[in-house]
Amino acid sequence: MRLARISVALCGLLPILWCSPLPALAAGNPMTLVGALAPWPAGQYSNVAADASRHVAYLGSFDDQGVAVIDTRDPGNPVLTDHLFTHITSDLLTSDSADLDRVGHYLAVSHQAWSGPGAFEGISVYDIGGDPYHPALLRRIAIPGGVHTVQLDPEVDSGRPYAYANSEGNFKLTIVNILTGAILSEYASSEGIGCVPPPPNCQGFNFAHEGFIQRHPRSERVLDYVSYWDSGLRIVDVTNPATPIEVGAFDYNFLTNGLRSAHYAAPTPSANWVYLEDELGLLETGGVHVLDTSACDGTTYCIPALVGEWHIKGHPVQGAALNALIHSGKFTNAFFAAFKRAFTYDAHNLDVRGENELLVANYAMGIRLIDTSDKTAPAEAAFYLPNANESVACKQDCGANTRQTWGSYFGSDGRIYASDIGRGFFIVEERIRGGASGAALAGRLPAGSGSVEQSASAGGSTAGLRLSAVSGSGAGFAFSLTVSREGPARIAVYDIQGRLVSAKNLGVLPAGQHSVSWTPQVTDGRAPSRGIYFARVESGAEGATIKFVH
């Protein structure tokens, strides 16, 4: 998101923003709030990076408070344990912490250019291996032009100590070594650097907004899926970080195909699909494109094919927070309220779990969990709306404390960890009320899932999967799983009422028999009690469910 770009346009739109009709609230599948924390009063928060296995989360901000370090051992009562301040230089204006990423022993924080003329521009890297609740600064790496978003290499702990910094100031993706501080290379879309306006041959706001780094499961090439604001998706081979090579592209050009504002790209674990999100703003509905990238393994140049799209439906009221502002008569922060109204329907950051689950943060529309089993017609399975009514929306300052979900991400414990520009950090559970078709995806055992009536000793099976419980596993869960073909797999356990107890991503499993065991914890930190449970495993389009006694 870039505030400066929309300011002029919004000023002329205020009458429209306040006079548009408000659609009515319709039925849906709400998630359940587990816990929340606003680390400091009147905060202006950005993205979040959580580690459910170590019970910690890191929340960025656009103010001089920096990064909040949050203890989530009790998910219902998150606790602030530390501040990572970002007033790095002697300049009166501070650097922000617009984005952050956590992988293994490291946390990377981005600092943008527009924080202030003398503010630090680049990234800060912290060591969180020793004490995740009190990170130790490893180094700061200056990158002229500032860094809007930053990603750590997924293998940062195992031989690839790299960070990928995306700049709105110099349009480039900069790859750095976080252990030495060395800048290894820079990559830019051909439409962004060395290009002289006017369009359509080059665009005017063409910066590298976001990247998503993943080792391709077949070719073993390390690919960065870079969202270039005006030129679309660029797939970049960064196997050798010193020589990034573009190996694929899905072109945006507003003048020729109407596409613009590529904001976030997320591949599935198989790399056969990429979800590419637009952040349109200005009263338009930014959404997600589903791209077929099965031919994009980095060995030859590819052009992904568009196969489907998802846009948020208008079932929540359009900006309950703005409606509250109008009714309260508090127009002192009218511009900020108008900005929020402009982004009411817009999609923002994404996350992926498996091949068929997409999580979308949607500004004023909260969190949306999308079932993408049918890539041509993705469907909403569940949602969560912070501050979903007028009375809550305007309890504090109407402008800065209304709902604006910035990022939402799957935790390894089955919960969702999210950030809100005004409300801070919150945790929700993927729990469905009722028998929606997306129930299994949204944290509740699907009704009529075939094998739920089996006895405790029976195995659930489909043509390609077989699941059985292993007795005598002590405090934890243990299962035997057989898969007929290689693919990413996930297993989840539900209580007798169909509520999610715990979930575990198993990664990409080769064909054959596998043993799966883990000791989950329920909300209060105890192990699950003895009783009857259901377990469900999913791999690709197949799933199997069993009932067992724990």
mmCIF file with all atom_site columns, C-alpha atoms in Angstrom, residues 400-547:
data_model
loop_
_atom_site.group_PDB
_atom_site.id
_atom_site.type_symbol
_atom_site.label_atom_id
_atom_site.label_alt_id
_atom_site.label_comp_id
_atom_site.label_asym_id
_atom_site.label_entity_id
_atom_site.label_seq_id
_atom_site.pdbx_PDB_ins_code
_atom_site.Cartn_x
_atom_site.Cartn_y
_atom_site.Cartn_z
_atom_site.occupancy
_atom_site.B_iso_or_equiv
_atom_site.pdbx_formal_charge
_atom_site.auth_seq_id
_atom_site.auth_comp_id
_atom_site.auth_asym_id
_atom_site.auth_atom_id
_atom_site.pdbx_PDB_model_num
ATOM 1   C CA . ALA A 1 400 ? -7.285  5.241   13.982 1.00 0.00 ? 400 ALA A CA 1
ATOM 2   C CA . ASN A 1 401 ? -9.119  2.435   15.773 1.00 0.00 ? 401 ASN A CA 1
ATOM 3   C CA . THR A 1 402 ? -11.517 1.090   13.192 1.00 0.00 ? 402 THR A CA 1
ATOM 4   C CA . ARG A 1 403 ? -10.924 -2.306  11.643 1.00 0.00 ? 403 ARG A CA 1
ATOM 5   C CA . GLN A 1 404 ? -8.322  -2.666  8.901  1.00 0.00 ? 404 GLN A CA 1
ATOM 6   C CA . THR A 1 405 ? -6.896  -6.188  8.706  1.00 0.00 ? 405 THR A CA 1
ATOM 7   C CA . TRP A 1 406 ? -3.380  -5.944  7.287  1.00 0.00 ? 406 TRP A CA 1
ATOM 8   C CA . GLY A 1 407 ? -2.142  -9.529  7.339  1.00 0.00 ? 407 GLY A CA 1
ATOM 9   C CA . SER A 1 408 ? -3.471  -12.958 8.373  1.00 0.00 ? 408 SER A CA 1
ATOM 10  C CA . TYR A 1 409 ? -1.457  -16.171 8.447  1.00 0.00 ? 409 TYR A CA 1
ATOM 11  C CA . PHE A 1 410 ? -1.944  -19.845 9.202  1.00 0.00 ? 410 PHE A CA 1
ATOM 12  C CA . GLY A 1 411 ? -0.251  -21.059 12.366 1.00 0.00 ? 411 GLY A CA 1
ATOM 13  C CA . SER A 1 412 ? 1.157   -24.555 12.696 1.00 0.00 ? 412 SER A CA 1
ATOM 14  C CA . ASP A 1 413 ? -1.258  -25.062 15.615 1.00 0.00 ? 413 ASP A CA 1
ATOM 15  C CA . GLY A 1 414 ? -4.327  -24.665 13.379 1.00 0.00 ? 414 GLY A CA 1
ATOM 16  C CA . ARG A 1 415 ? -5.075  -21.101 14.494 1.00 0.00 ? 415 ARG A CA 1
ATOM 17  C CA . ILE A 1 416 ? -4.821  -17.914 12.436 1.00 0.00 ? 416 ILE A CA 1
ATOM 18  C CA . TYR A 1 417 ? -2.552  -15.042 13.521 1.00 0.00 ? 417 TYR A CA 1
ATOM 19  C CA . ALA A 1 418 ? -3.448  -11.590 12.210 1.00 0.00 ? 418 ALA A CA 1
ATOM 20  C CA . SER A 1 419 ? -2.730  -7.873  12.447 1.00 0.00 ? 419 SER A CA 1
ATOM 21  C CA . ASP A 1 420 ? -4.994  -4.847  12.223 1.00 0.00 ? 420 ASP A CA 1
ATOM 22  C CA . ILE A 1 421 ? -3.820  -1.306  11.483 1.00 0.00 ? 421 ILE A CA 1
ATOM 23  C CA . GLY A 1 422 ? -5.682  0.147   14.468 1.00 0.00 ? 422 GLY A CA 1
ATOM 24  C CA . ARG A 1 423 ? -6.496  -2.825  16.717 1.00 0.00 ? 423 ARG A CA 1
ATOM 25  C CA . GLY A 1 424 ? -3.104  -4.516  16.753 1.00 0.00 ? 424 GLY A CA 1
ATOM 26  C CA . PHE A 1 425 ? -2.620  -8.264  17.066 1.00 0.00 ? 425 PHE A CA 1
ATOM 27  C CA . PHE A 1 426 ? -5.295  -10.939 17.253 1.00 0.00 ? 426 PHE A CA 1
ATOM 28  C CA . ILE A 1 427 ? -5.736  -14.714 17.037 1.00 0.00 ? 427 ILE A CA 1
ATOM 29  C CA . VAL A 1 428 ? -8.784  -16.499 15.649 1.00 0.00 ? 428 VAL A CA 1
ATOM 30  C CA . GLU A 1 429 ? -9.817  -20.118 15.284 1.00 0.00 ? 429 GLU A CA 1
ATOM 31  C CA . GLU A 1 430 ? -11.090 -21.650 12.076 1.00 0.00 ? 430 GLU A CA 1
ATOM 32  C CA . ARG A 1 431 ? -14.373 -22.782 13.580 1.00 0.00 ? 431 ARG A CA 1
ATOM 33  C CA . ILE A 1 432 ? -17.552 -23.087 11.524 1.00 0.00 ? 432 ILE A CA 1
ATOM 34  C CA . ARG A 1 433 ? -21.075 -22.860 12.902 1.00 0.00 ? 433 ARG A CA 1
ATOM 35  C CA . GLY A 1 434 ? -23.272 -25.036 10.742 1.00 0.00 ? 434 GLY A CA 1
ATOM 36  C CA . GLY A 1 435 ? -22.552 -27.493 7.960  1.00 0.00 ? 435 GLY A CA 1
ATOM 37  C CA . ALA A 1 436 ? -20.975 -25.406 5.234  1.00 0.00 ? 436 ALA A CA 1
ATOM 38  C CA . SER A 1 437 ? -19.254 -27.142 2.387  1.00 0.00 ? 437 SER A CA 1
ATOM 39  C CA . GLY A 1 438 ? -15.945 -25.612 3.399  1.00 0.00 ? 438 GLY A CA 1
ATOM 40  C CA . ALA A 1 439 ? -16.147 -26.880 6.967  1.00 0.00 ? 439 ALA A CA 1
ATOM 41  C CA . ALA A 1 440 ? -13.111 -29.130 6.830  1.00 0.00 ? 440 ALA A CA 1
ATOM 42  C CA . LEU A 1 441 ? -11.023 -26.272 5.490  1.00 0.00 ? 441 LEU A CA 1
ATOM 43  C CA . ALA A 1 442 ? -12.290 -23.853 8.105  1.00 0.00 ? 442 ALA A CA 1
ATOM 44  C CA . GLY A 1 443 ? -11.548 -25.826 11.238 1.00 0.00 ? 443 GLY A CA 1
ATOM 45  C CA . ARG A 1 444 ? -14.547 -28.083 11.733 1.00 0.00 ? 444 ARG A CA 1
ATOM 46  C CA . LEU A 1 445 ? -14.969 -31.721 10.802 1.00 0.00 ? 445 LEU A CA 1
ATOM 47  C CA . PRO A 1 446 ? -16.997 -31.808 7.574  1.00 0.00 ? 446 PRO A CA 1
ATOM 48  C CA . ALA A 1 447 ? -20.498 -33.123 7.877  1.00 0.00 ? 447 ALA A CA 1
ATOM 49  C CA . GLY A 1 448 ? -20.993 -36.415 6.071  1.00 0.00 ? 448 GLY A CA 1
ATOM 50  C CA . SER A 1 449 ? -17.272 -36.949 5.528  1.00 0.00 ? 449 SER A CA 1
ATOM 51  C CA . GLY A 1 450 ? -17.852 -40.601 4.881  1.00 0.00 ? 450 GLY A CA 1
ATOM 52  C CA . SER A 1 451 ? -15.845 -42.393 7.504  1.00 0.00 ? 451 SER A CA 1
ATOM 53  C CA . VAL A 1 452 ? -16.786 -40.553 10.695 1.00 0.00 ? 452 VAL A CA 1
ATOM 54  C CA . GLU A 1 453 ? -18.978 -43.425 11.834 1.00 0.00 ? 453 GLU A CA 1
ATOM 55  C CA . GLN A 1 454 ? -16.170 -45.956 11.771 1.00 0.00 ? 454 GLN A CA 1
ATOM 56  C CA . SER A 1 455 ? -15.169 -47.666 15.006 1.00 0.00 ? 455 SER A CA 1
ATOM 57  C CA . ALA A 1 456 ? -12.089 -46.581 16.904 1.00 0.00 ? 456 ALA A CA 1
ATOM 58  C CA . SER A 1 457 ? -9.996  -49.355 15.415 1.00 0.00 ? 457 SER A CA 1
ATOM 59  C CA . ALA A 1 458 ? -11.095 -48.874 11.836 1.00 0.00 ? 458 ALA A CA 1
ATOM 60  C CA . GLY A 1 459 ? -9.086  -47.102 9.196  1.00 0.00 ? 459 GLY A CA 1
ATOM 61  C CA . GLY A 1 460 ? -10.370 -44.359 6.942  1.00 0.00 ? 460 GLY A CA 1
ATOM 62  C CA . SER A 1 461 ? -9.470  -44.755 3.311  1.00 0.00 ? 461 SER A CA 1
ATOM 63  C CA . THR A 1 462 ? -10.007 -43.452 -0.200 1.00 0.00 ? 462 THR A CA 1
ATOM 64  C CA . ALA A 1 463 ? -8.507  -44.564 -3.484 1.00 0.00 ? 463 ALA A CA 1
ATOM 65  C CA . GLY A 1 464 ? -5.226  -42.829 -2.688 1.00 0.00 ? 464 GLY A CA 1
ATOM 66  C CA . LEU A 1 465 ? -5.161  -42.498 1.119  1.00 0.00 ? 465 LEU A CA 1
ATOM 67  C CA . ARG A 1 466 ? -5.430  -44.734 4.151  1.00 0.00 ? 466 ARG A CA 1
ATOM 68  C CA . LEU A 1 467 ? -5.379  -43.522 7.756  1.00 0.00 ? 467 LEU A CA 1
ATOM 69  C CA . SER A 1 468 ? -5.453  -45.528 10.984 1.00 0.00 ? 468 SER A CA 1
ATOM 70  C CA . ALA A 1 469 ? -4.907  -44.666 14.638 1.00 0.00 ? 469 ALA A CA 1
ATOM 71  C CA . VAL A 1 470 ? -2.069  -46.247 16.633 1.00 0.00 ? 470 VAL A CA 1
ATOM 72  C CA . SER A 1 471 ? -2.894  -47.186 20.218 1.00 0.00 ? 471 SER A CA 1
ATOM 73  C CA . GLY A 1 472 ? -0.635  -46.659 23.200 1.00 0.00 ? 472 GLY A CA 1
ATOM 74  C CA . SER A 1 473 ? 0.640   -43.255 22.111 1.00 0.00 ? 473 SER A CA 1
ATOM 75  C CA . GLY A 1 474 ? 0.651   -41.738 25.619 1.00 0.00 ? 474 GLY A CA 1
ATOM 76  C CA . ALA A 1 475 ? -0.290  -38.057 25.846 1.00 0.00 ? 475 ALA A CA 1
ATOM 77  C CA . GLY A 1 476 ? 0.037   -37.473 22.114 1.00 0.00 ? 476 GLY A CA 1
ATOM 78  C CA . PHE A 1 477 ? -1.623  -38.595 18.910 1.00 0.00 ? 477 PHE A CA 1
ATOM 79  C CA . ALA A 1 478 ? -0.137  -41.295 16.662 1.00 0.00 ? 478 ALA A CA 1
ATOM 80  C CA . PHE A 1 479 ? -1.307  -42.471 13.258 1.00 0.00 ? 479 PHE A CA 1
ATOM 81  C CA . SER A 1 480 ? -0.284  -44.678 10.390 1.00 0.00 ? 480 SER A CA 1
ATOM 82  C CA . LEU A 1 481 ? -0.770  -43.052 7.006  1.00 0.00 ? 481 LEU A CA 1
ATOM 83  C CA . THR A 1 482 ? -0.438  -44.579 3.543  1.00 0.00 ? 482 THR A CA 1
ATOM 84  C CA . VAL A 1 483 ? -0.403  -42.399 0.422  1.00 0.00 ? 483 VAL A CA 1
ATOM 85  C CA . SER A 1 484 ? -0.456  -43.746 -3.119 1.00 0.00 ? 484 SER A CA 1
ATOM 86  C CA . ARG A 1 485 ? 1.369   -40.816 -4.715 1.00 0.00 ? 485 ARG A CA 1
ATOM 87  C CA . GLU A 1 486 ? 3.705   -38.046 -3.666 1.00 0.00 ? 486 GLU A CA 1
ATOM 88  C CA . GLY A 1 487 ? 2.165   -34.777 -2.537 1.00 0.00 ? 487 GLY A CA 1
ATOM 89  C CA . PRO A 1 488 ? 1.702   -32.270 0.302  1.00 0.00 ? 488 PRO A CA 1
ATOM 90  C CA . ALA A 1 489 ? -0.343  -33.604 3.218  1.00 0.00 ? 489 ALA A CA 1
ATOM 91  C CA . ARG A 1 490 ? -1.999  -32.222 6.339  1.00 0.00 ? 490 ARG A CA 1
ATOM 92  C CA . ILE A 1 491 ? -3.605  -33.987 9.291  1.00 0.00 ? 491 ILE A CA 1
ATOM 93  C CA . ALA A 1 492 ? -6.066  -32.494 11.790 1.00 0.00 ? 492 ALA A CA 1
ATOM 94  C CA . VAL A 1 493 ? -7.726  -33.791 14.956 1.00 0.00 ? 493 VAL A CA 1
ATOM 95  C CA . TYR A 1 494 ? -11.233 -32.737 16.063 1.00 0.00 ? 494 TYR A CA 1
ATOM 96  C CA . ASP A 1 495 ? -13.156 -33.334 19.268 1.00 0.00 ? 495 ASP A CA 1
ATOM 97  C CA . ILE A 1 496 ? -16.459 -35.214 19.458 1.00 0.00 ? 496 ILE A CA 1
ATOM 98  C CA . GLN A 1 497 ? -18.352 -31.993 18.623 1.00 0.00 ? 497 GLN A CA 1
ATOM 99  C CA . GLY A 1 498 ? -16.305 -31.518 15.468 1.00 0.00 ? 498 GLY A CA 1
ATOM 100 C CA . ARG A 1 499 ? -14.188 -28.620 16.812 1.00 0.00 ? 499 ARG A CA 1
ATOM 101 C CA . LEU A 1 500 ? -10.553 -28.344 15.792 1.00 0.00 ? 500 LEU A CA 1
ATOM 102 C CA . VAL A 1 501 ? -8.133  -29.538 18.486 1.00 0.00 ? 501 VAL A CA 1
ATOM 103 C CA . SER A 1 502 ? -4.864  -29.430 16.581 1.00 0.00 ? 502 SER A CA 1
ATOM 104 C CA . ALA A 1 503 ? -3.478  -29.629 13.072 1.00 0.00 ? 503 ALA A CA 1
ATOM 105 C CA . LYS A 1 504 ? -0.115  -30.471 11.580 1.00 0.00 ? 504 LYS A CA 1
ATOM 106 C CA . ASN A 1 505 ? 1.325   -29.836 8.127  1.00 0.00 ? 505 ASN A CA 1
ATOM 107 C CA . LEU A 1 506 ? 3.259   -32.923 7.050  1.00 0.00 ? 506 LEU A CA 1
ATOM 108 C CA . GLY A 1 507 ? 5.043   -31.370 4.099  1.00 0.00 ? 507 GLY A CA 1
ATOM 109 C CA . VAL A 1 508 ? 5.438   -33.234 0.826  1.00 0.00 ? 508 VAL A CA 1
ATOM 110 C CA . LEU A 1 509 ? 5.213   -36.980 1.503  1.00 0.00 ? 509 LEU A CA 1
ATOM 111 C CA . PRO A 1 510 ? 6.529   -39.594 -0.929 1.00 0.00 ? 510 PRO A CA 1
ATOM 112 C CA . ALA A 1 511 ? 4.271   -42.491 -1.844 1.00 0.00 ? 511 ALA A CA 1
ATOM 113 C CA . GLY A 1 512 ? 4.242   -45.199 0.814  1.00 0.00 ? 512 GLY A CA 1
ATOM 114 C CA . GLN A 1 513 ? 3.499   -45.710 4.499  1.00 0.00 ? 513 GLN A CA 1
ATOM 115 C CA . HIS A 1 514 ? 4.308   -43.073 7.103  1.00 0.00 ? 514 HIS A CA 1
ATOM 116 C CA . SER A 1 515 ? 4.091   -42.742 10.880 1.00 0.00 ? 515 SER A CA 1
ATOM 117 C CA . VAL A 1 516 ? 2.753   -39.466 12.231 1.00 0.00 ? 516 VAL A CA 1
ATOM 118 C CA . SER A 1 517 ? 2.806   -38.435 15.882 1.00 0.00 ? 517 SER A CA 1
ATOM 119 C CA . TRP A 1 518 ? 2.689   -35.241 17.886 1.00 0.00 ? 518 TRP A CA 1
ATOM 120 C CA . THR A 1 519 ? 1.589   -33.947 21.284 1.00 0.00 ? 519 THR A CA 1
ATOM 121 C CA . PRO A 1 520 ? -0.739  -30.983 20.824 1.00 0.00 ? 520 PRO A CA 1
ATOM 122 C CA . GLN A 1 521 ? -1.861  -28.516 23.478 1.00 0.00 ? 521 GLN A CA 1
ATOM 123 C CA . VAL A 1 522 ? -5.319  -27.078 23.923 1.00 0.00 ? 522 VAL A CA 1
ATOM 124 C CA . THR A 1 523 ? -5.943  -23.404 24.711 1.00 0.00 ? 523 THR A CA 1
ATOM 125 C CA . ASP A 1 524 ? -4.979  -23.552 28.408 1.00 0.00 ? 524 ASP A CA 1
ATOM 126 C CA . GLY A 1 525 ? -1.720  -25.390 27.681 1.00 0.00 ? 525 GLY A CA 1
ATOM 127 C CA . ARG A 1 526 ? -2.820  -28.850 28.822 1.00 0.00 ? 526 ARG A CA 1
ATOM 128 C CA . ALA A 1 527 ? -2.742  -31.964 26.688 1.00 0.00 ? 527 ALA A CA 1
ATOM 129 C CA . PRO A 1 528 ? -6.120  -33.031 25.251 1.00 0.00 ? 528 PRO A CA 1
ATOM 130 C CA . SER A 1 529 ? -8.262  -35.014 27.674 1.00 0.00 ? 529 SER A CA 1
ATOM 131 C CA . ARG A 1 530 ? -9.160  -38.652 27.185 1.00 0.00 ? 530 ARG A CA 1
ATOM 132 C CA . GLY A 1 531 ? -12.142 -39.292 24.980 1.00 0.00 ? 531 GLY A CA 1
ATOM 133 C CA . ILE A 1 532 ? -13.398 -39.838 21.444 1.00 0.00 ? 532 ILE A CA 1
ATOM 134 C CA . TYR A 1 533 ? -11.837 -37.827 18.629 1.00 0.00 ? 533 TYR A CA 1
ATOM 135 C CA . PHE A 1 534 ? -11.855 -37.652 14.850 1.00 0.00 ? 534 PHE A CA 1
ATOM 136 C CA . ALA A 1 535 ? -8.750  -37.418 12.680 1.00 0.00 ? 535 ALA A CA 1
ATOM 137 C CA . ARG A 1 536 ? -8.733  -36.288 9.068  1.00 0.00 ? 536 ARG A CA 1
ATOM 138 C CA . VAL A 1 537 ? -5.861  -36.354 6.612  1.00 0.00 ? 537 VAL A CA 1
ATOM 139 C CA . GLU A 1 538 ? -5.894  -34.492 3.295  1.00 0.00 ? 538 GLU A CA 1
ATOM 140 C CA . SER A 1 539 ? -3.480  -34.789 0.393  1.00 0.00 ? 539 SER A CA 1
ATOM 141 C CA . GLY A 1 540 ? -4.248  -33.095 -2.892 1.00 0.00 ? 540 GLY A CA 1
ATOM 142 C CA . ALA A 1 541 ? -7.947  -33.560 -3.642 1.00 0.00 ? 541 ALA A CA 1
ATOM 143 C CA . GLU A 1 542 ? -8.285  -36.640 -1.429 1.00 0.00 ? 542 GLU A CA 1
ATOM 144 C CA . GLY A 1 543 ? -9.161  -36.948 2.241  1.00 0.00 ? 543 GLY A CA 1
ATOM 145 C CA . ALA A 1 544 ? -9.790  -39.707 4.772  1.00 0.00 ? 544 ALA A CA 1
ATOM 146 C CA . THR A 1 545 ? -11.384 -39.497 8.230  1.00 0.00 ? 545 THR A CA 1
ATOM 147 C CA . ILE A 1 546 ? -11.426 -41.866 11.215 1.00 0.00 ? 546 ILE A CA 1
ATOM 148 C CA . LYS A 1 547 ? -12.923 -41.904 14.691 1.00 0.00 ? 547 LYS A CA 1
#
